[in-house]
Amino acid sequence: MNHTVLVVDDDPGVLDVIVGMLEELGCEVTRAQSGPDALDRLRQNESISILITDINMPGMDGHELAELAKRLRPELKILQLSGREPRRGGLPMIRKPFSFEELADTMRRTTGVC
């Protein structure tokens, strides 16, 4: 089963790496570099079923994005990424840097992908 994943990170290099890993897992991937951009993509693309967002971003952080995305799409599965932020709101989180295996395992456990 293909899943469309929206990946949000303000660092283009990190975004490229995560997108590549998810494509290897067989996911269809779309990307955004900010919270507002991500919300626009969620409104425009009903096939997005998973949101993966960095927490520490300028402007709208990943916590606020997750909250607004859940209001917009209650069925959306959300995974947060952070190198230093504490987990908040009960959402699954993976610590940066992470390996392909860690991402695959976390996706399997939290979203049912793979």
PDB file of C-alpha atoms in Angstrom:
ATOM      1  CA  MET A   1       0.000   0.000   0.000  1.00  0.00           C
ATOM      2  CA  ASN A   2       1.389   3.388  -0.952  1.00  0.00           C
ATOM      3  CA  HIS A   3       1.251   6.186   1.569  1.00  0.00           C
ATOM      4  CA  THR A   4       1.641   9.844   0.758  1.00  0.00           C
ATOM      5  CA  VAL A   5       3.870  11.481   3.331  1.00  0.00           C
ATOM      6  CA  LEU A   6       4.301  15.218   3.800  1.00  0.00           C
ATOM      7  CA  VAL A   7       7.775  15.993   5.189  1.00  0.00           C
ATOM      8  CA  VAL A   8       8.412  19.417   6.719  1.00  0.00           C
ATOM      9  CA  ASP A   9      11.859  20.747   7.628  1.00  0.00           C
ATOM     10  CA  ASP A  10      13.353  24.204   7.200  1.00  0.00           C
ATOM     11  CA  ASP A  11      16.770  22.705   6.324  1.00  0.00           C
ATOM     12  CA  PRO A  12      16.781  21.723   2.605  1.00  0.00           C
ATOM     13  CA  GLY A  13      19.645  19.240   3.078  1.00  0.00           C
ATOM     14  CA  VAL A  14      17.870  17.400   5.882  1.00  0.00           C
ATOM     15  CA  LEU A  15      14.658  17.472   3.861  1.00  0.00           C
ATOM     16  CA  ASP A  16      16.408  15.832   0.886  1.00  0.00           C
ATOM     17  CA  VAL A  17      17.817  13.037   3.070  1.00  0.00           C
ATOM     18  CA  ILE A  18      14.469  12.262   4.732  1.00  0.00           C
ATOM     19  CA  VAL A  19      12.619  12.318   1.408  1.00  0.00           C
ATOM     20  CA  GLY A  20      15.170   9.871  -0.047  1.00  0.00           C
ATOM     21  CA  MET A  21      14.762   7.493   2.899  1.00  0.00           C
ATOM     22  CA  LEU A  22      10.971   7.561   2.650  1.00  0.00           C
ATOM     23  CA  GLU A  23      11.072   6.939  -1.098  1.00  0.00           C
ATOM     24  CA  GLU A  24      13.250   3.881  -0.399  1.00  0.00           C
ATOM     25  CA  LEU A  25      10.502   2.687   1.947  1.00  0.00           C
ATOM     26  CA  GLY A  26       8.034   2.924  -0.946  1.00  0.00           C
ATOM     27  CA  CYS A  27       6.258   6.080   0.158  1.00  0.00           C
ATOM     28  CA  GLU A  28       5.033   8.815  -2.130  1.00  0.00           C
ATOM     29  CA  VAL A  29       6.536  11.994  -0.679  1.00  0.00           C
ATOM     30  CA  THR A  30       5.768  15.679  -0.880  1.00  0.00           C
ATOM     31  CA  ARG A  31       7.773  18.328   0.931  1.00  0.00           C
ATOM     32  CA  ALA A  32       7.404  21.708   2.601  1.00  0.00           C
ATOM     33  CA  GLN A  33       9.943  24.024   4.242  1.00  0.00           C
ATOM     34  CA  SER A  34       7.599  25.796   6.675  1.00  0.00           C
ATOM     35  CA  GLY A  35       4.464  25.245   8.718  1.00  0.00           C
ATOM     36  CA  PRO A  36       2.245  27.522   6.605  1.00  0.00           C
ATOM     37  CA  ASP A  37       3.489  25.834   3.404  1.00  0.00           C
ATOM     38  CA  ALA A  38       2.705  22.432   4.933  1.00  0.00           C
ATOM     39  CA  LEU A  39      -0.848  23.471   5.845  1.00  0.00           C
ATOM     40  CA  ASP A  40      -1.401  24.690   2.269  1.00  0.00           C
ATOM     41  CA  ARG A  41      -0.205  21.329   0.928  1.00  0.00           C
ATOM     42  CA  LEU A  42      -2.510  19.463   3.327  1.00  0.00           C
ATOM     43  CA  ARG A  43      -5.464  21.514   2.106  1.00  0.00           C
ATOM     44  CA  GLN A  44      -4.556  20.873  -1.546  1.00  0.00           C
ATOM     45  CA  ASN A  45      -3.681  17.159  -1.379  1.00  0.00           C
ATOM     46  CA  GLU A  46      -6.246  14.822   0.195  1.00  0.00           C
ATOM     47  CA  SER A  47      -4.003  11.798  -0.393  1.00  0.00           C
ATOM     48  CA  ILE A  48      -1.530  12.873   2.323  1.00  0.00           C
ATOM     49  CA  SER A  49      -2.003  10.426   5.200  1.00  0.00           C
ATOM     50  CA  ILE A  50       1.185  11.015   7.211  1.00  0.00           C
ATOM     51  CA  LEU A  51       2.882  14.220   8.366  1.00  0.00           C
ATOM     52  CA  ILE A  52       6.534  14.152   9.431  1.00  0.00           C
ATOM     53  CA  THR A  53       7.664  17.486  10.803  1.00  0.00           C
ATOM     54  CA  ASP A  54      10.730  18.967  12.393  1.00  0.00           C
ATOM     55  CA  ILE A  55       9.888  20.611  15.709  1.00  0.00           C
ATOM     56  CA  ASN A  56      12.433  23.426  15.752  1.00  0.00           C
ATOM     57  CA  MET A  57      11.507  25.677  12.817  1.00  0.00           C
ATOM     58  CA  PRO A  58      11.282  29.475  12.604  1.00  0.00           C
ATOM     59  CA  GLY A  59       7.841  31.011  12.740  1.00  0.00           C
ATOM     60  CA  MET A  60       5.405  28.148  13.185  1.00  0.00           C
ATOM     61  CA  ASP A  61       7.166  25.329  15.024  1.00  0.00           C
ATOM     62  CA  GLY A  62       6.388  21.639  14.621  1.00  0.00           C
ATOM     63  CA  HIS A  63       4.192  21.506  17.739  1.00  0.00           C
ATOM     64  CA  GLU A  64       1.925  24.256  16.423  1.00  0.00           C
ATOM     65  CA  LEU A  65       1.917  22.708  12.946  1.00  0.00           C
ATOM     66  CA  ALA A  66       0.902  19.317  14.374  1.00  0.00           C
ATOM     67  CA  GLU A  67      -1.953  20.880  16.337  1.00  0.00           C
ATOM     68  CA  LEU A  68      -3.291  22.820  13.342  1.00  0.00           C
ATOM     69  CA  ALA A  69      -2.837  19.848  10.991  1.00  0.00           C
ATOM     70  CA  LYS A  70      -4.842  17.604  13.368  1.00  0.00           C
ATOM     71  CA  ARG A  71      -7.667  20.151  13.406  1.00  0.00           C
ATOM     72  CA  LEU A  72      -7.619  20.273   9.623  1.00  0.00           C
ATOM     73  CA  ARG A  73      -7.271  16.484   9.156  1.00  0.00           C
ATOM     74  CA  PRO A  74      -8.107  14.537  12.373  1.00  0.00           C
ATOM     75  CA  GLU A  75      -7.194  11.188  10.773  1.00  0.00           C
ATOM     76  CA  LEU A  76      -3.660  12.350   9.905  1.00  0.00           C
ATOM     77  CA  LYS A  77      -0.805  10.348  11.440  1.00  0.00           C
ATOM     78  CA  ILE A  78       1.971  12.600  12.728  1.00  0.00           C
ATOM     79  CA  LEU A  79       5.617  11.930  13.524  1.00  0.00           C
ATOM     80  CA  GLN A  80       7.818  14.693  14.912  1.00  0.00           C
ATOM     81  CA  LEU A  81      11.585  15.057  14.436  1.00  0.00           C
ATOM     82  CA  SER A  82      14.003  16.861  16.701  1.00  0.00           C
ATOM     83  CA  GLY A  83      17.628  17.038  17.626  1.00  0.00           C
ATOM     84  CA  ARG A  84      17.000  18.709  20.955  1.00  0.00           C
ATOM     85  CA  GLU A  85      13.355  19.546  21.667  1.00  0.00           C
ATOM     86  CA  PRO A  86      11.492  17.536  24.322  1.00  0.00           C
ATOM     87  CA  ARG A  87       8.561  15.364  23.314  1.00  0.00           C
ATOM     88  CA  ARG A  88       5.227  17.092  23.833  1.00  0.00           C
ATOM     89  CA  GLY A  89       1.587  16.345  23.162  1.00  0.00           C
ATOM     90  CA  GLY A  90       1.901  12.561  23.124  1.00  0.00           C
ATOM     91  CA  LEU A  91       2.968  12.429  19.478  1.00  0.00           C
ATOM     92  CA  PRO A  92       5.645   9.971  18.383  1.00  0.00           C
ATOM     93  CA  MET A  93       9.070  11.519  17.940  1.00  0.00           C
ATOM     94  CA  ILE A  94      12.354  10.419  16.438  1.00  0.00           C
ATOM     95  CA  ARG A  95      15.612  12.076  17.442  1.00  0.00           C
ATOM     96  CA  LYS A  96      17.942  13.539  14.801  1.00  0.00           C
ATOM     97  CA  PRO A  97      20.279  12.323  13.523  1.00  0.00           C
ATOM     98  CA  PHE A  98      18.679   8.965  12.768  1.00  0.00           C
ATOM     99  CA  SER A  99      19.477   6.034  10.513  1.00  0.00           C
ATOM    100  CA  PHE A 100      17.389   4.552   7.725  1.00  0.00           C
ATOM    101  CA  GLU A 101      16.655   1.576  10.007  1.00  0.00           C
ATOM    102  CA  GLU A 102      15.481   3.843  12.840  1.00  0.00           C
ATOM    103  CA  LEU A 103      13.164   5.731  10.491  1.00  0.00           C
ATOM    104  CA  ALA A 104      11.808   2.490   8.992  1.00  0.00           C
ATOM    105  CA  ASP A 105      11.182   1.012  12.452  1.00  0.00           C
ATOM    106  CA  THR A 106       9.502   4.169  13.750  1.00  0.00           C
ATOM    107  CA  MET A 107       7.319   4.422  10.634  1.00  0.00           C
ATOM    108  CA  ARG A 108       6.317   0.774  11.007  1.00  0.00           C
ATOM    109  CA  ARG A 109       5.417   1.152  14.697  1.00  0.00           C
ATOM    110  CA  THR A 110       3.667   4.521  14.555  1.00  0.00           C
ATOM    111  CA  THR A 111       2.041   4.690  11.136  1.00  0.00           C
ATOM    112  CA  GLY A 112       1.827   1.085   9.959  1.00  0.00           C
ATOM    113  CA  VAL A 113       4.033   1.794   6.936  1.00  0.00           C
ATOM    114  CA  CYS A 114       6.396  -1.024   5.869  1.00  0.00           C
TER     115      CYS A 114
END
